[in-house]
Amino acid sequence: MLEVADLRVRYGNLEVVHGVSFRAEPGEITAILGGNGAGKTTVLKALMGLVPTASGTITFGTQNLTRRPPHAIARSGLAMCPEGRQVFPRMSVYENLLMGAYLRSDAAGIQEDIEKMFERFPRLSERRLQPAGTLSGGEQEMLAIARALMARPALLLFDEPSWGLAPLIVEEVSQAIRDIKERGTTILLVEQNVQMALGLARYAYILETGEIAMQGSSEELIANSYIKNAYLGV
Ligand SMILES: Nc1ncnc2c1ncn2[C@@H]1O[C@H](COP(=O)(O)OP(=O)(O)OP(=O)(O)O)[C@@H](O)[C@H]1O
Ligand SMILES: [Mg+2]
């Protein structure tokens, strides 16, 4: 469904993504794992059209998304749950959800979907009028997820959803991601939490300094001695 071929991204003269190729299969969770500065966020931003692609191609189903503007990419069915949540801090929970639907014009459908989000995430429902900036980290992550879902994406990109969360909350976020997959949305999950991501994904890519260093099914990677030593601390 998503196919990225030989993607290169530069900031000024400095290339930070050096010809990366990967796929995200429909209805599955695919992970991209890597440490700080590996280029994970840059890859996701390139997919969303938020940083320019120097070379390579991005294909989504039959659509060529390479160098398309962000609004066109969003319209073709991609949404992102960004690094550090990036909720609108002074807007209420309700208004944040409304922002997630900015490309939609079906007012009744939007209201219906907001109510569905409140059913799925009861903690958000109790706080619907609270400024999003005053939510806990876990609540903000749930809000960022619900906001992304308001766009009704076919492919949802997650940038380190476990970042800064306690283990119990990471488990809740994992469950939410699993649930989104089970409802039919394809997921590309960027994580440093290798344990969590390999627990969710069917297939994963290891990104090191802007290159895919290794790839395989989660079972293969969990059993791999390099992954055990470098990423799982076994
Ligand atoms: N706007 C920018 N201008 C210049 N360099 C940048 C910019 N954004 C990122 N970089 C550089 O690109 C490289 C990859 O950064 P990126 O944020 O994609 O990594 P990451 O894998 O998401 O890291 P982290 O896990 O810390 O979020 C880093 O060396 C970073 O300094
Ligand atoms: Mg990042």
Short mmCIF file of C-alpha atoms and ligand atoms in Angstrom, two decimals:
data_model
loop_
_atom_site.label_atom_id
_atom_site.label_comp_id
_atom_site.label_asym_id
_atom_site.label_seq_id
_atom_site.Cartn_x
_atom_site.Cartn_y
_atom_site.Cartn_z
CA MET A 1 0.00 0.00 0.00
CA LEU A 2 2.73 2.52 1.00
CA GLU A 3 5.92 2.05 -0.93
CA VAL A 4 8.95 4.25 -0.40
CA ALA A 5 11.87 3.80 -2.79
CA ASP A 6 15.36 5.27 -2.39
CA LEU A 7 14.19 8.28 -0.36
CA ARG A 8 16.78 10.98 0.24
CA VAL A 9 16.22 14.06 2.38
CA ARG A 10 18.59 16.98 2.93
CA TYR A 11 18.56 19.91 5.30
CA GLY A 12 20.49 22.54 3.36
CA ASN A 13 23.59 20.78 2.07
CA LEU A 14 23.48 18.07 4.68
CA GLU A 15 21.84 14.80 3.64
CA VAL A 16 20.32 12.99 6.64
CA VAL A 17 18.27 10.27 4.90
CA HIS A 18 20.46 8.37 2.45
CA GLY A 19 18.30 6.36 0.09
CA VAL A 20 15.79 4.59 2.31
CA SER A 21 13.34 2.00 0.93
CA PHE A 22 10.49 0.35 2.82
CA ARG A 23 6.86 -0.73 2.55
CA ALA A 24 3.83 -0.63 4.81
CA GLU A 25 1.42 -3.42 3.93
CA PRO A 26 -2.33 -2.81 4.08
CA GLY A 27 -4.01 -3.65 7.38
CA GLU A 28 -0.70 -4.25 9.15
CA ILE A 29 1.50 -2.46 11.64
CA THR A 30 4.98 -1.82 10.25
CA ALA A 31 7.68 -0.35 12.48
CA ILE A 32 10.71 1.85 11.84
CA LEU A 33 13.11 1.62 14.78
CA GLY A 34 16.20 3.63 15.54
CA GLY A 35 17.99 5.79 18.08
CA ASN A 36 18.16 9.57 18.48
CA GLY A 37 19.04 11.36 15.27
CA ALA A 38 18.68 8.28 13.04
CA GLY A 39 16.29 10.21 10.77
CA LYS A 40 12.96 8.67 11.83
CA THR A 41 11.04 11.94 12.17
CA THR A 42 12.59 13.23 8.96
CA VAL A 43 11.27 10.18 7.07
CA LEU A 44 7.75 10.73 8.47
CA LYS A 45 7.87 14.44 7.66
CA ALA A 46 8.92 13.61 4.09
CA LEU A 47 5.94 11.23 3.80
CA MET A 48 3.60 14.02 4.92
CA GLY A 49 5.23 16.55 2.56
CA LEU A 50 6.52 18.63 5.47
CA VAL A 51 10.16 18.49 4.34
CA PRO A 52 11.21 18.34 0.69
CA THR A 53 12.23 15.02 -0.85
CA ALA A 54 15.63 15.36 -2.57
CA SER A 55 15.16 12.13 -4.54
CA GLY A 56 13.26 8.87 -4.49
CA THR A 57 9.57 8.08 -4.77
CA ILE A 58 6.64 7.75 -2.38
CA THR A 59 3.69 5.73 -3.66
CA PHE A 60 0.44 5.13 -1.80
CA GLY A 61 -1.81 2.60 -3.51
CA THR A 62 -2.07 3.91 -7.05
CA GLN A 63 -1.19 7.49 -6.07
CA ASN A 64 2.24 9.01 -6.52
CA LEU A 65 2.75 11.25 -3.46
CA THR A 66 6.30 12.31 -4.28
CA ARG A 67 6.66 16.10 -3.83
CA ARG A 68 2.93 16.59 -3.37
CA PRO A 69 1.92 19.38 -0.95
CA PRO A 70 0.85 18.41 2.60
CA HIS A 71 -2.87 19.07 2.06
CA ALA A 72 -2.91 16.81 -1.01
CA ILE A 73 -1.14 14.06 0.94
CA ALA A 74 -3.62 14.41 3.80
CA ARG A 75 -6.50 14.20 1.32
CA SER A 76 -5.11 11.01 -0.13
CA GLY A 77 -5.54 9.35 3.29
CA LEU A 78 -2.38 9.90 5.35
CA ALA A 79 -2.40 11.35 8.86
CA MET A 80 0.31 11.69 11.47
CA CYS A 81 0.37 11.51 15.23
CA PRO A 82 3.44 13.74 15.69
CA GLU A 83 6.47 13.50 17.95
CA GLY A 84 5.78 15.05 21.37
CA ARG A 85 1.97 14.92 20.68
CA GLN A 86 1.79 18.62 19.61
CA VAL A 87 -1.74 19.15 20.82
CA PHE A 88 -2.93 22.75 20.60
CA PRO A 89 -2.35 23.63 24.27
CA ARG A 90 -4.82 26.50 24.68
CA MET A 91 -7.62 24.85 22.77
CA SER A 92 -10.00 22.49 24.54
CA VAL A 93 -9.97 18.75 23.98
CA TYR A 94 -13.12 19.19 21.87
CA GLU A 95 -11.54 21.93 19.72
CA ASN A 96 -8.42 19.79 19.17
CA LEU A 97 -10.62 16.99 17.82
CA LEU A 98 -12.38 19.47 15.55
CA MET A 99 -8.97 20.57 14.20
CA GLY A 100 -8.27 16.96 13.24
CA ALA A 101 -11.23 17.14 10.86
CA TYR A 102 -10.08 20.36 9.13
CA LEU A 103 -10.19 18.77 5.67
CA ARG A 104 -13.72 17.45 6.11
CA SER A 105 -16.90 19.38 5.39
CA ASP A 106 -19.50 16.85 6.63
CA ALA A 107 -20.51 18.73 9.81
CA ALA A 108 -22.90 16.00 11.05
CA GLY A 109 -20.33 13.26 10.42
CA ILE A 110 -17.68 15.25 12.28
CA GLN A 111 -19.92 15.63 15.35
CA GLU A 112 -20.72 11.92 15.21
CA ASP A 113 -17.02 11.04 15.03
CA ILE A 114 -16.18 13.33 17.96
CA GLU A 115 -18.79 11.51 20.06
CA LYS A 116 -17.30 8.19 18.93
CA MET A 117 -13.85 9.38 20.07
CA PHE A 118 -15.32 10.28 23.47
CA GLU A 119 -16.77 6.76 23.71
CA ARG A 120 -13.45 5.18 22.78
CA PHE A 121 -11.42 7.45 25.05
CA PRO A 122 -13.60 8.11 28.12
CA ARG A 123 -10.85 10.10 29.85
CA LEU A 124 -11.06 12.62 27.01
CA SER A 125 -14.83 12.76 27.34
CA GLU A 126 -14.60 13.76 31.00
CA ARG A 127 -12.19 16.53 29.98
CA ARG A 128 -13.81 17.73 26.76
CA LEU A 129 -13.73 21.42 27.74
CA GLN A 130 -10.31 21.31 29.45
CA PRO A 131 -7.40 23.11 27.71
CA ALA A 132 -5.33 20.37 26.06
CA GLY A 133 -2.11 21.78 27.51
CA THR A 134 -3.30 20.88 31.01
CA LEU A 135 -3.79 17.16 30.21
CA SER A 136 -1.31 14.56 31.46
CA GLY A 137 1.21 13.14 28.99
CA GLY A 138 -0.83 9.97 28.53
CA GLU A 139 -4.05 11.94 28.03
CA GLN A 140 -2.30 14.18 25.49
CA GLU A 141 -1.11 11.10 23.58
CA MET A 142 -4.68 9.75 23.49
CA LEU A 143 -5.87 13.17 22.28
CA ALA A 144 -3.20 13.25 19.56
CA ILE A 145 -4.33 9.77 18.44
CA ALA A 146 -8.02 10.72 18.48
CA ARG A 147 -7.28 13.98 16.63
CA ALA A 148 -5.43 12.05 13.90
CA LEU A 149 -8.35 9.59 13.64
CA MET A 150 -10.76 12.50 13.02
CA ALA A 151 -9.27 12.72 9.52
CA ARG A 152 -10.43 9.10 8.92
CA PRO A 153 -6.97 8.14 7.61
CA ALA A 154 -6.25 5.01 5.60
CA LEU A 155 -2.62 5.15 6.79
CA LEU A 156 -1.71 6.50 10.21
CA LEU A 157 1.88 7.45 11.02
CA PHE A 158 2.97 7.40 14.67
CA ASP A 159 6.13 9.23 15.76
CA GLU A 160 7.31 7.76 19.09
CA PRO A 161 3.92 7.48 20.80
CA SER A 162 5.52 5.89 23.90
CA TRP A 163 7.88 8.82 24.46
CA GLY A 164 7.94 9.98 28.10
CA LEU A 165 5.12 7.69 29.25
CA ALA A 166 5.08 5.30 32.23
CA PRO A 167 4.96 1.55 31.37
CA LEU A 168 1.29 1.22 32.27
CA ILE A 169 0.36 4.11 29.96
CA VAL A 170 2.59 2.68 27.20
CA GLU A 171 0.46 -0.47 27.47
CA GLU A 172 -2.72 1.63 27.04
CA VAL A 173 -1.26 3.38 24.00
CA SER A 174 -0.24 0.00 22.54
CA GLN A 175 -3.78 -1.25 23.00
CA ALA A 176 -5.16 1.85 21.25
CA ILE A 177 -2.78 1.28 18.31
CA ARG A 178 -3.76 -2.40 18.09
CA ASP A 179 -7.42 -1.40 18.15
CA ILE A 180 -6.92 1.10 15.28
CA LYS A 181 -5.28 -1.63 13.22
CA GLU A 182 -8.11 -4.05 13.97
CA ARG A 183 -10.59 -1.47 12.66
CA GLY A 184 -8.77 -1.54 9.33
CA THR A 185 -6.31 1.36 9.37
CA THR A 186 -2.77 0.65 8.15
CA ILE A 187 -0.09 1.81 10.59
CA LEU A 188 3.51 2.94 10.28
CA LEU A 189 4.99 3.09 13.77
CA VAL A 190 8.24 4.94 14.48
CA GLU A 191 9.68 4.04 17.87
CA GLN A 192 12.79 3.93 20.04
CA ASN A 193 10.95 1.56 22.35
CA VAL A 194 11.95 -1.57 20.42
CA GLN A 195 10.27 -3.94 22.86
CA MET A 196 6.92 -2.20 22.47
CA ALA A 197 7.17 -1.76 18.70
CA LEU A 198 8.18 -5.36 17.96
CA GLY A 199 5.28 -6.47 20.16
CA LEU A 200 2.91 -4.60 17.86
CA ALA A 201 4.43 -4.78 14.39
CA ARG A 202 4.50 -7.69 11.98
CA TYR A 203 7.54 -6.37 10.11
CA ALA A 204 10.16 -3.80 11.09
CA TYR A 205 13.04 -1.78 9.67
CA ILE A 206 16.06 -0.64 11.66
CA LEU A 207 17.15 2.88 10.71
CA GLU A 208 20.73 3.85 11.60
CA THR A 209 22.21 7.23 10.59
CA GLY A 210 19.79 7.65 7.73
CA GLU A 211 20.05 4.13 6.29
CA ILE A 212 18.11 0.90 6.71
CA ALA A 213 20.63 -1.28 8.56
CA MET A 214 18.39 -4.33 8.94
CA GLN A 215 14.83 -5.48 8.34
CA GLY A 216 12.71 -8.50 9.07
CA SER A 217 9.61 -9.86 10.73
CA SER A 218 9.28 -8.99 14.41
CA GLU A 219 9.98 -12.63 15.33
CA GLU A 220 13.20 -12.62 13.30
CA LEU A 221 14.38 -9.35 14.82
CA ILE A 222 13.56 -10.34 18.41
CA ALA A 223 15.67 -13.48 17.91
CA ASN A 224 18.54 -11.61 16.21
CA SER A 225 21.67 -11.29 18.39
CA TYR A 226 22.60 -7.83 17.07
CA ILE A 227 19.12 -6.51 17.89
CA LYS A 228 19.25 -8.19 21.30
CA ASN A 229 22.57 -6.51 22.13
CA ALA A 230 22.10 -3.10 20.53
CA TYR A 231 18.38 -2.48 21.01
CA LEU A 232 16.88 -4.83 23.55
CA GLY A 233 19.66 -4.65 26.14
CA VAL A 234 19.69 -8.41 26.66
N1 LIG B 1 15.24 21.27 10.48
C1 LIG B 1 16.44 20.69 10.51
N2 LIG B 1 17.54 21.32 10.06
C2 LIG B 1 18.75 20.73 10.06
N3 LIG B 1 18.98 19.47 10.50
C3 LIG B 1 17.93 18.80 10.98
C4 LIG B 1 16.61 19.35 11.01
N4 LIG B 1 15.77 18.44 11.55
C5 LIG B 1 16.52 17.35 11.82
N5 LIG B 1 17.81 17.56 11.49
C6 LIG B 1 18.92 16.60 11.63
O1 LIG B 1 18.58 15.42 10.94
C7 LIG B 1 19.01 14.27 11.64
C8 LIG B 1 17.83 13.33 11.86
O2 LIG B 1 16.90 13.95 12.73
P1 LIG B 1 15.48 13.31 13.07
O3 LIG B 1 14.73 14.29 13.91
O4 LIG B 1 14.85 12.87 11.82
O5 LIG B 1 15.91 12.04 13.92
P2 LIG B 1 15.05 11.05 14.79
O6 LIG B 1 15.44 9.67 14.40
O7 LIG B 1 13.61 11.40 14.70
O8 LIG B 1 15.58 11.33 16.27
P3 LIG B 1 14.79 11.32 17.68
O9 LIG B 1 14.61 9.89 18.06
O10 LIG B 1 15.71 12.03 18.61
O11 LIG B 1 13.49 12.03 17.49
C9 LIG B 1 19.64 14.76 12.93
O12 LIG B 1 21.05 14.76 12.77
C10 LIG B 1 19.12 16.19 13.06
O13 LIG B 1 20.04 17.02 13.70
MG MG B 2 12.20 11.98 16.04
#
